[in-house]
Amino acid sequence: MGSVRWAFRCGSWTPSRSDWLFAARCVQPEEKERIGQFVFAKDAKSAMAGRLLLRRFVCEKMGIPWSEIRLERSPRGKPYLAAPLKVSSDSGPAWSFNLSHQGDYAVLAAEQGMQVGVDIMKTTMPGSSSVPEFFRIMTRQFTAYEWSVIQSAGSEHQQLAAFCRHWALKESFIKAIGTGLGFDLQRVEFHLPTEPLTPPRALRQTKMHLDEEEEEDWIFEESLLDVDHHVAVALGPADKLGSAPPPSSLPPPSTFTLLSFSELVASASPLTEEDSAYWESFKMKAEAPSRQSDAHTST
């Protein structure tokens, strides 16, 4: 069964005029318009990278020509392949894919025959409050056991790193099952292995308890893209009645492959005409001295 783990470093990406306009031509018109509405260049770059990652995956791994790919969003904002409706059955079990971007990276995880969710978190100091105050605000998001692990991690930065690691795990599960904000995050509790995370190696030893019972059907892969960016990938049964294969039967967890821009668009073909005004709008945002946002986005 196939497995894909791709990352693109959008934080350090400084697209040229030709690169940005080519990228804009290679996404669907409504996505181009949505990306153009972002106030900050950082967010526009992350969103553009995310759409290109998705289209590259569908084109290269599912064998669908770039011009025939039609991606749409569920009511909860999750992207899905709307067309073509029929994909060749010769390619094996159905693919599940998911996307996340936050901090300096956009990441995509995809798996054949399993449900997948991915989340990335950058360890950064909370902007408007102290770490203890930030933790107080977030109290209801974690169980007492998880808070004991987070708050015993060491320095404030180490505690924030532990917080981000737990948060990425919870979000990856929520995204895999397709549940929105109504899910009570205290229903899931993560038990981390004693082995530390070290880039670029991926670990698959974390266990999840759901409603105080250990879940045997869910597998979690964790990795660090660099010292500040945690990534969690949740892998579960493709349907509610099924069960995921035991971790021992799976190949070793895949590390994320960092793609260059040329690799990102290697299979791309333009869908629309060039729009020079789109570059001028982006250039103004990129040159603006105002503070760049760092939204945590998963679609």
Coordinates of C-alpha atoms in Angstrom, one line a residue, residues 3-188:
S3 CA 2.3 6.1 1.7
V4 CA 3.2 9.8 1.0
R5 CA 4.8 12.3 3.4
W6 CA 5.7 15.6 1.7
A7 CA 6.7 19.0 3.2
F8 CA 7.3 22.4 1.6
R9 CA 9.1 25.2 3.4
C10 CA 6.9 28.2 2.6
G11 CA 8.3 30.4 5.3
S12 CA 11.6 30.9 3.5
W13 CA 10.1 30.8 0.0
T14 CA 10.5 34.1 -1.8
P15 CA 8.8 33.5 -5.1
S16 CA 9.8 35.4 -8.2
R17 CA 7.2 37.1 -10.4
S18 CA 7.3 34.2 -12.8
D19 CA 7.0 31.6 -10.1
W20 CA 4.1 33.2 -8.3
L21 CA 2.1 33.8 -11.5
F22 CA 2.8 30.3 -12.7
A23 CA 1.6 28.9 -9.4
A24 CA -1.5 31.0 -9.6
R25 CA -2.3 29.6 -13.0
C26 CA -2.0 26.1 -11.8
V27 CA -4.7 26.2 -9.1
Q28 CA -8.5 26.4 -9.6
P29 CA -9.8 29.9 -10.2
E30 CA -11.8 30.0 -6.9
E31 CA -8.7 28.9 -4.9
K32 CA -6.6 31.5 -6.6
E33 CA -9.2 34.2 -5.6
R34 CA -9.3 32.9 -2.0
I35 CA -5.5 32.9 -1.8
G36 CA -5.5 36.5 -3.1
Q37 CA -7.7 37.7 -0.3
F38 CA -5.2 36.9 2.4
V39 CA -4.0 40.1 4.1
F40 CA -0.4 38.7 4.8
A41 CA 2.0 37.3 2.2
K42 CA 2.9 34.5 4.6
D43 CA -0.6 33.2 4.7
A44 CA -1.0 33.5 0.9
K45 CA 2.3 31.5 0.4
S46 CA 1.1 28.8 2.8
A47 CA -2.2 28.4 1.2
M48 CA -0.7 28.3 -2.3
A49 CA 1.8 25.7 -1.3
G50 CA -1.0 23.6 0.2
R51 CA -3.1 23.6 -3.0
L52 CA 0.0 22.7 -5.1
L53 CA 0.9 19.9 -2.7
L54 CA -2.7 18.5 -3.0
R55 CA -2.7 18.7 -6.8
R56 CA 0.8 17.2 -7.2
F57 CA -0.3 14.3 -5.0
V58 CA -3.5 13.6 -7.0
C59 CA -1.7 13.9 -10.3
E60 CA 1.4 11.8 -9.5
K61 CA 0.0 9.2 -7.1
M62 CA -3.6 8.8 -8.3
G63 CA -2.7 9.1 -11.9
I64 CA -5.1 11.9 -12.8
P65 CA -4.0 14.6 -15.3
W66 CA -3.5 18.0 -13.7
S67 CA -6.2 19.7 -15.9
E68 CA -8.8 17.1 -14.9
I69 CA -8.4 17.4 -11.1
R70 CA -11.3 19.1 -9.4
L71 CA -10.8 19.7 -5.6
E72 CA -13.7 20.9 -3.4
R73 CA -14.2 21.5 0.3
S74 CA -16.5 19.7 2.7
P75 CA -18.8 21.9 4.9
R76 CA -16.0 21.6 7.5
G77 CA -13.4 22.9 5.1
K78 CA -11.7 19.6 4.4
P79 CA -10.5 19.3 0.8
Y80 CA -11.6 16.3 -1.2
L81 CA -11.4 15.1 -4.8
A82 CA -14.7 16.0 -6.5
A83 CA -13.7 15.0 -10.0
P84 CA -13.1 12.7 -11.8
L85 CA -15.5 10.6 -9.7
K86 CA -14.1 7.3 -11.0
V87 CA -10.5 6.6 -10.4
S88 CA -8.8 3.5 -11.8
S89 CA -9.2 0.5 -9.5
D90 CA -5.9 -0.8 -10.8
S91 CA -4.1 1.5 -8.5
G92 CA -5.1 -0.5 -5.4
P93 CA -7.0 0.5 -2.2
A94 CA -8.5 4.0 -2.1
W95 CA -6.2 6.9 -1.0
S96 CA -6.9 9.2 2.0
F97 CA -5.1 12.5 2.1
N98 CA -4.8 15.4 4.5
L99 CA -3.0 18.7 4.6
S100 CA -1.8 21.1 7.3
H101 CA 0.2 24.4 7.3
Q102 CA 1.5 26.4 10.2
G103 CA 4.8 28.1 11.1
D104 CA 7.3 27.7 8.3
Y105 CA 5.9 24.6 6.5
A106 CA 3.0 23.1 4.6
V107 CA 2.7 19.3 4.9
L108 CA 0.7 16.6 3.2
A109 CA 0.2 13.0 4.4
A110 CA -1.6 10.4 2.3
E111 CA -2.2 6.7 2.8
Q112 CA -3.8 3.9 0.8
G113 CA -6.3 1.7 2.6
M114 CA -6.3 3.8 5.8
Q115 CA -7.9 7.0 7.0
V116 CA -5.3 9.8 7.6
G117 CA -5.1 13.1 9.4
V118 CA -2.0 15.3 9.7
D119 CA -1.2 18.3 11.8
I120 CA 1.9 20.5 12.2
M121 CA 2.6 22.9 15.2
K122 CA 5.5 25.3 15.6
T123 CA 6.8 25.9 19.1
T124 CA 6.5 29.6 19.6
M125 CA 5.9 31.8 22.7
P126 CA 2.2 32.9 23.0
G127 CA 2.1 36.5 21.8
S128 CA -0.4 38.0 24.2
S129 CA 0.1 36.1 27.5
S130 CA 2.6 34.4 29.6
V131 CA 3.1 30.6 29.3
P132 CA 1.2 29.9 32.6
E133 CA -1.6 32.1 31.5
F134 CA -1.8 30.5 28.1
F135 CA -1.9 27.1 29.7
R136 CA -4.7 28.3 32.0
I137 CA -6.8 29.4 29.0
M138 CA -6.2 26.0 27.3
T139 CA -6.9 23.9 30.5
R140 CA -10.0 22.2 29.0
Q141 CA -8.2 20.9 25.9
F142 CA -6.1 18.3 27.8
T143 CA -6.6 15.7 30.5
A144 CA -5.0 15.9 34.0
Y145 CA -2.5 13.3 33.0
E146 CA -1.5 15.2 29.8
W147 CA -1.1 18.4 31.7
S148 CA 1.1 16.6 34.2
V149 CA 3.4 15.5 31.3
I150 CA 3.4 19.0 29.7
Q151 CA 4.1 20.9 32.8
S152 CA 6.9 18.5 34.0
A153 CA 8.8 18.9 30.7
G154 CA 11.3 21.4 32.0
S155 CA 11.8 25.0 31.0
E156 CA 8.9 27.1 29.7
H157 CA 10.1 26.5 26.1
Q158 CA 10.2 22.7 26.7
Q159 CA 6.7 22.9 28.2
L160 CA 5.5 24.7 25.1
A161 CA 7.1 22.0 22.9
A162 CA 5.3 19.3 24.9
F163 CA 2.1 21.3 24.5
C164 CA 2.5 21.6 20.7
R165 CA 3.3 17.9 20.5
H166 CA 0.1 16.9 22.3
W167 CA -1.9 19.4 20.3
A168 CA -0.7 18.1 17.0
L169 CA -1.6 14.6 18.0
K170 CA -5.1 15.6 19.0
E171 CA -5.7 17.6 15.8
S172 CA -4.4 14.8 13.6
F173 CA -7.0 12.5 15.1
I174 CA -9.8 15.0 14.8
K175 CA -8.9 15.7 11.2
A176 CA -8.7 12.0 10.4
I177 CA -12.2 11.3 11.7
G178 CA -13.6 14.5 10.1
T179 CA -15.1 15.9 13.3
G180 CA -15.1 19.7 13.8
L181 CA -15.0 21.9 16.8
G182 CA -17.7 20.1 18.7
F183 CA -15.5 17.2 19.7
D184 CA -14.5 17.2 23.4
L185 CA -10.7 16.9 23.3
Q186 CA -10.6 15.5 26.8
R187 CA -12.1 12.3 25.4
V188 CA -8.7 11.5 23.8

